[in-house]
Amino acid sequence: MQPTQLLTPPAATERVTDAAIVAAVRAMLHFNPRVRSAETLVQVLDGVVTLAGTVRNLCIRQGAEQDARHVMGVANVHNLLKVRPAQLVPDEEIRQTVVAALGRDPYVGHLPFGVQVHGGQALLTGRVDTHFELERAGDVAAGANGVVGVHNQLAVAGAAAGLASASAPRNPDRNLVAQEAHEAGAHEVNNHLLVLNTDPRINHQTPVEHGIEA
């Protein structure tokens, strides 16, 4: 009878270093055509990414944060990017652009919205039928030229919360997934994966910092 062999458990997965996270975030931003030309500084400390610098519009700012959250080892993202449009756009012109964009959108164009703009900050008010419509309206407003921030104060109708509007066109992918998530009890849906670093160790090393070049 052969002696019993003791099996050594495999070593735990090593923690992703801050330097590796910086390199991965830089690569993600470089391959995103919306973000590539932005003047973005990437800083990482203990898996927490800080983005700083200036971008031309709000969509680029949001896209940079989403890209950073896709990187393995990222525990959180602090988005300090400032929106600075190439040229100053009057608030009334921005408001009209937002209203027109909402009216053209196939998902929320059938809904009435209140739109106010002050200093490039767009305020959305009114009622929608689903959480998807609430999020969609915010995304549409963020894409309007001159918008530097969106304050989404839309309310989801209580009687129809979580149910798809019968008159709204449906997307077989994003719309359905978001709808099912809300029906399962989710209060908000962000269709982007976030990988959390659960390593309990605390690293007090100096933050790793790199700039992004166009």
Short mmCIF file of C-alpha atoms in Angstrom, two decimals:
data_model
loop_
_atom_site.label_atom_id
_atom_site.label_comp_id
_atom_site.label_asym_id
_atom_site.label_seq_id
_atom_site.Cartn_x
_atom_site.Cartn_y
_atom_site.Cartn_z
CA MET A 1 0.00 0.00 0.00
CA GLN A 2 1.46 3.27 -1.08
CA PRO A 3 1.68 6.12 1.44
CA THR A 4 -0.98 8.80 1.18
CA GLN A 5 0.21 11.82 -0.76
CA LEU A 6 -0.56 15.27 0.54
CA LEU A 7 -1.85 17.63 -2.12
CA THR A 8 -0.72 21.22 -1.89
CA PRO A 9 -3.54 23.65 -2.75
CA PRO A 10 -2.86 25.93 -5.68
CA ALA A 11 -1.58 29.38 -4.83
CA ALA A 12 -4.19 32.09 -4.62
CA THR A 13 -4.53 34.31 -7.62
CA GLU A 14 -2.10 37.17 -7.34
CA ARG A 15 -3.48 40.66 -7.00
CA VAL A 16 -3.41 42.73 -10.16
CA THR A 17 -0.85 45.48 -9.68
CA ASP A 18 -1.70 49.14 -10.03
CA ALA A 19 0.85 49.49 -12.82
CA ALA A 20 -0.86 46.70 -14.77
CA ILE A 21 -4.25 48.36 -14.27
CA VAL A 22 -2.88 51.68 -15.55
CA ALA A 23 -1.54 50.00 -18.68
CA ALA A 24 -4.84 48.21 -19.30
CA VAL A 25 -6.92 51.35 -18.80
CA ARG A 26 -4.65 53.27 -21.17
CA ALA A 27 -5.13 50.56 -23.79
CA MET A 28 -8.92 50.60 -23.38
CA LEU A 29 -9.07 54.36 -23.79
CA HIS A 30 -6.75 54.29 -26.79
CA PHE A 31 -8.95 51.86 -28.69
CA ASN A 32 -12.12 53.88 -28.02
CA PRO A 33 -12.37 56.42 -30.88
CA ARG A 34 -14.51 58.74 -28.75
CA VAL A 35 -11.96 58.90 -25.96
CA ARG A 36 -8.66 58.53 -27.81
CA SER A 37 -8.08 62.24 -28.46
CA ALA A 38 -9.08 63.36 -24.96
CA GLU A 39 -6.48 64.80 -22.58
CA THR A 40 -6.90 62.19 -19.86
CA LEU A 41 -4.72 61.44 -16.85
CA VAL A 42 -4.99 57.95 -15.33
CA GLN A 43 -4.05 57.38 -11.69
CA VAL A 44 -4.45 54.11 -9.76
CA LEU A 45 -4.13 53.39 -6.04
CA ASP A 46 -5.10 50.00 -4.59
CA GLY A 47 -7.21 49.21 -7.63
CA VAL A 48 -9.13 52.50 -7.51
CA VAL A 49 -8.84 54.41 -10.79
CA THR A 50 -8.97 58.20 -10.92
CA LEU A 51 -9.54 59.87 -14.29
CA ALA A 52 -8.68 63.55 -14.60
CA GLY A 53 -8.29 66.06 -17.43
CA THR A 54 -10.62 67.58 -20.00
CA VAL A 55 -12.93 66.14 -22.67
CA ARG A 56 -15.00 67.73 -25.42
CA ASN A 57 -18.40 66.40 -24.44
CA LEU A 58 -20.28 64.45 -21.80
CA CYS A 59 -20.46 61.23 -23.84
CA ILE A 60 -16.66 61.05 -23.93
CA ARG A 61 -16.54 61.53 -20.16
CA GLN A 62 -19.03 58.72 -19.60
CA GLY A 63 -17.32 56.47 -22.14
CA ALA A 64 -13.95 56.86 -20.43
CA GLU A 65 -15.41 55.77 -17.09
CA GLN A 66 -17.16 52.78 -18.64
CA ASP A 67 -13.95 51.67 -20.35
CA ALA A 68 -12.02 51.91 -17.08
CA ARG A 69 -14.62 49.80 -15.28
CA HIS A 70 -14.14 47.00 -17.81
CA VAL A 71 -10.53 46.45 -16.73
CA MET A 72 -9.75 43.44 -14.54
CA GLY A 73 -8.69 44.38 -11.03
CA VAL A 74 -10.48 47.74 -10.97
CA ALA A 75 -12.34 48.17 -7.67
CA ASN A 76 -13.84 51.59 -8.38
CA VAL A 77 -13.51 54.60 -10.66
CA HIS A 78 -13.41 58.25 -9.62
CA ASN A 79 -14.30 60.30 -12.68
CA LEU A 80 -12.89 63.82 -12.33
CA LEU A 81 -12.90 64.57 -16.06
CA LYS A 82 -14.15 68.06 -16.89
CA VAL A 83 -16.30 68.71 -19.95
CA ARG A 84 -15.07 71.63 -22.03
CA PRO A 85 -16.84 71.99 -25.38
CA ALA A 86 -14.79 73.22 -28.32
CA GLN A 87 -16.95 76.35 -28.40
CA LEU A 88 -19.44 77.95 -26.04
CA VAL A 89 -23.03 77.10 -26.92
CA PRO A 90 -25.89 79.30 -25.60
CA ASP A 91 -28.17 77.57 -23.12
CA GLU A 92 -31.27 78.08 -25.24
CA GLU A 93 -29.58 76.49 -28.24
CA ILE A 94 -28.55 73.54 -26.08
CA ARG A 95 -32.11 73.21 -24.78
CA GLN A 96 -33.53 73.14 -28.30
CA THR A 97 -30.95 70.53 -29.32
CA VAL A 98 -31.86 68.31 -26.36
CA VAL A 99 -35.60 68.66 -27.03
CA ALA A 100 -35.10 67.79 -30.70
CA ALA A 101 -32.89 64.79 -29.88
CA LEU A 102 -35.42 63.43 -27.41
CA GLY A 103 -38.21 63.87 -29.93
CA ARG A 104 -36.31 61.93 -32.61
CA ASP A 105 -35.34 59.03 -30.37
CA PRO A 106 -37.24 55.80 -31.21
CA TYR A 107 -37.45 54.77 -27.54
CA VAL A 108 -38.54 57.97 -25.79
CA GLY A 109 -39.72 60.20 -28.63
CA HIS A 110 -43.37 59.53 -27.77
CA LEU A 111 -42.99 60.98 -24.25
CA PRO A 112 -43.27 64.62 -23.14
CA PHE A 113 -40.27 66.04 -21.28
CA GLY A 114 -39.49 69.22 -19.43
CA VAL A 115 -36.01 70.45 -20.39
CA GLN A 116 -34.14 73.33 -18.78
CA VAL A 117 -30.50 74.29 -19.34
CA HIS A 118 -28.38 76.56 -17.18
CA GLY A 119 -24.66 76.92 -17.74
CA GLY A 120 -24.64 73.85 -19.97
CA GLN A 121 -26.28 71.74 -17.24
CA ALA A 122 -29.44 70.06 -18.58
CA LEU A 123 -32.34 69.34 -16.21
CA LEU A 124 -34.87 66.70 -17.30
CA THR A 125 -38.30 66.54 -15.66
CA GLY A 126 -41.49 64.63 -16.38
CA ARG A 127 -42.72 61.05 -16.15
CA VAL A 128 -41.73 57.90 -18.02
CA ASP A 129 -43.17 54.40 -18.04
CA THR A 130 -40.00 52.36 -17.38
CA HIS A 131 -36.54 52.65 -15.88
CA PHE A 132 -35.10 51.95 -19.31
CA GLU A 133 -36.82 55.07 -20.66
CA LEU A 134 -35.46 57.10 -17.74
CA GLU A 135 -31.90 55.99 -18.48
CA ARG A 136 -32.34 56.34 -22.23
CA ALA A 137 -33.53 59.95 -21.92
CA GLY A 138 -30.46 60.77 -19.83
CA ASP A 139 -28.17 59.19 -22.42
CA VAL A 140 -29.82 61.13 -25.25
CA ALA A 141 -29.46 64.44 -23.38
CA ALA A 142 -25.81 63.68 -22.63
CA GLY A 143 -25.10 63.37 -26.34
CA ALA A 144 -26.39 66.84 -27.21
CA ASN A 145 -23.80 69.38 -28.30
CA GLY A 146 -22.82 71.76 -25.49
CA VAL A 147 -24.18 69.70 -22.60
CA VAL A 148 -21.65 69.47 -19.75
CA GLY A 149 -23.90 67.70 -17.24
CA VAL A 150 -27.31 66.04 -16.96
CA HIS A 151 -29.56 66.16 -13.91
CA ASN A 152 -32.12 63.45 -14.55
CA GLN A 153 -35.17 64.06 -12.36
CA LEU A 154 -37.58 61.99 -14.42
CA ALA A 155 -40.05 59.92 -12.42
CA VAL A 156 -41.11 56.40 -13.32
CA ALA A 157 -44.91 56.04 -13.28
CA GLY A 158 -45.79 53.86 -10.29
CA ALA A 159 -48.50 51.85 -12.04
CA ALA A 160 -46.22 50.99 -14.95
CA ALA A 161 -42.85 50.74 -13.21
CA GLY A 162 -40.91 47.79 -14.56
CA LEU A 163 -43.33 47.22 -17.47
CA ALA A 164 -42.45 48.01 -21.06
CA SER A 165 -44.45 50.75 -22.74
CA ALA A 166 -46.74 49.23 -25.38
CA SER A 167 -46.10 52.05 -27.82
CA ALA A 168 -42.30 52.14 -27.51
CA PRO A 169 -40.23 50.26 -30.11
CA ARG A 170 -38.25 47.39 -28.63
CA ASN A 171 -34.62 46.52 -29.03
CA PRO A 172 -34.16 42.71 -28.93
CA ASP A 173 -30.90 43.06 -27.02
CA ARG A 174 -30.31 46.04 -24.71
CA ASN A 175 -33.97 46.92 -24.10
CA LEU A 176 -34.97 43.36 -23.26
CA VAL A 177 -32.02 42.76 -20.94
CA ALA A 178 -32.61 46.01 -19.07
CA GLN A 179 -36.32 45.28 -18.80
CA GLU A 180 -35.78 41.79 -17.38
CA ALA A 181 -33.29 43.10 -14.84
CA HIS A 182 -35.76 45.67 -13.57
CA GLU A 183 -38.54 43.11 -13.37
CA ALA A 184 -36.24 41.00 -11.20
CA GLY A 185 -36.04 43.87 -8.70
CA ALA A 186 -33.12 45.99 -9.88
CA HIS A 187 -33.49 49.72 -9.26
CA GLU A 188 -30.93 50.73 -11.88
CA VAL A 189 -29.22 48.91 -14.74
CA ASN A 190 -25.79 49.69 -16.18
CA ASN A 191 -25.04 47.37 -19.10
CA HIS A 192 -21.31 47.25 -18.40
CA LEU A 193 -19.41 44.62 -16.39
CA LEU A 194 -17.57 45.78 -13.29
CA VAL A 195 -14.84 43.48 -11.96
CA LEU A 196 -14.23 44.07 -8.26
CA ASN A 197 -10.94 43.40 -6.53
CA THR A 198 -11.82 41.49 -3.36
CA ASP A 199 -8.27 41.20 -2.05
CA PRO A 200 -8.52 42.35 1.60
CA ARG A 201 -4.91 43.48 1.74
CA ILE A 202 -4.32 47.20 1.77
CA ASN A 203 -1.45 48.54 -0.25
CA HIS A 204 -0.14 51.95 0.83
CA GLN A 205 2.26 52.39 -2.06
CA THR A 206 2.52 55.62 -3.97
CA PRO A 207 -0.20 55.97 -6.64
CA VAL A 208 0.83 54.95 -10.13
CA GLU A 209 0.15 57.76 -12.55
CA HIS A 210 0.32 58.02 -16.32
CA GLY A 211 -0.92 60.41 -18.94
CA ILE A 212 -2.90 59.46 -22.04
CA GLU A 213 -1.54 60.72 -25.31
CA ALA A 214 -3.65 61.04 -28.45
#
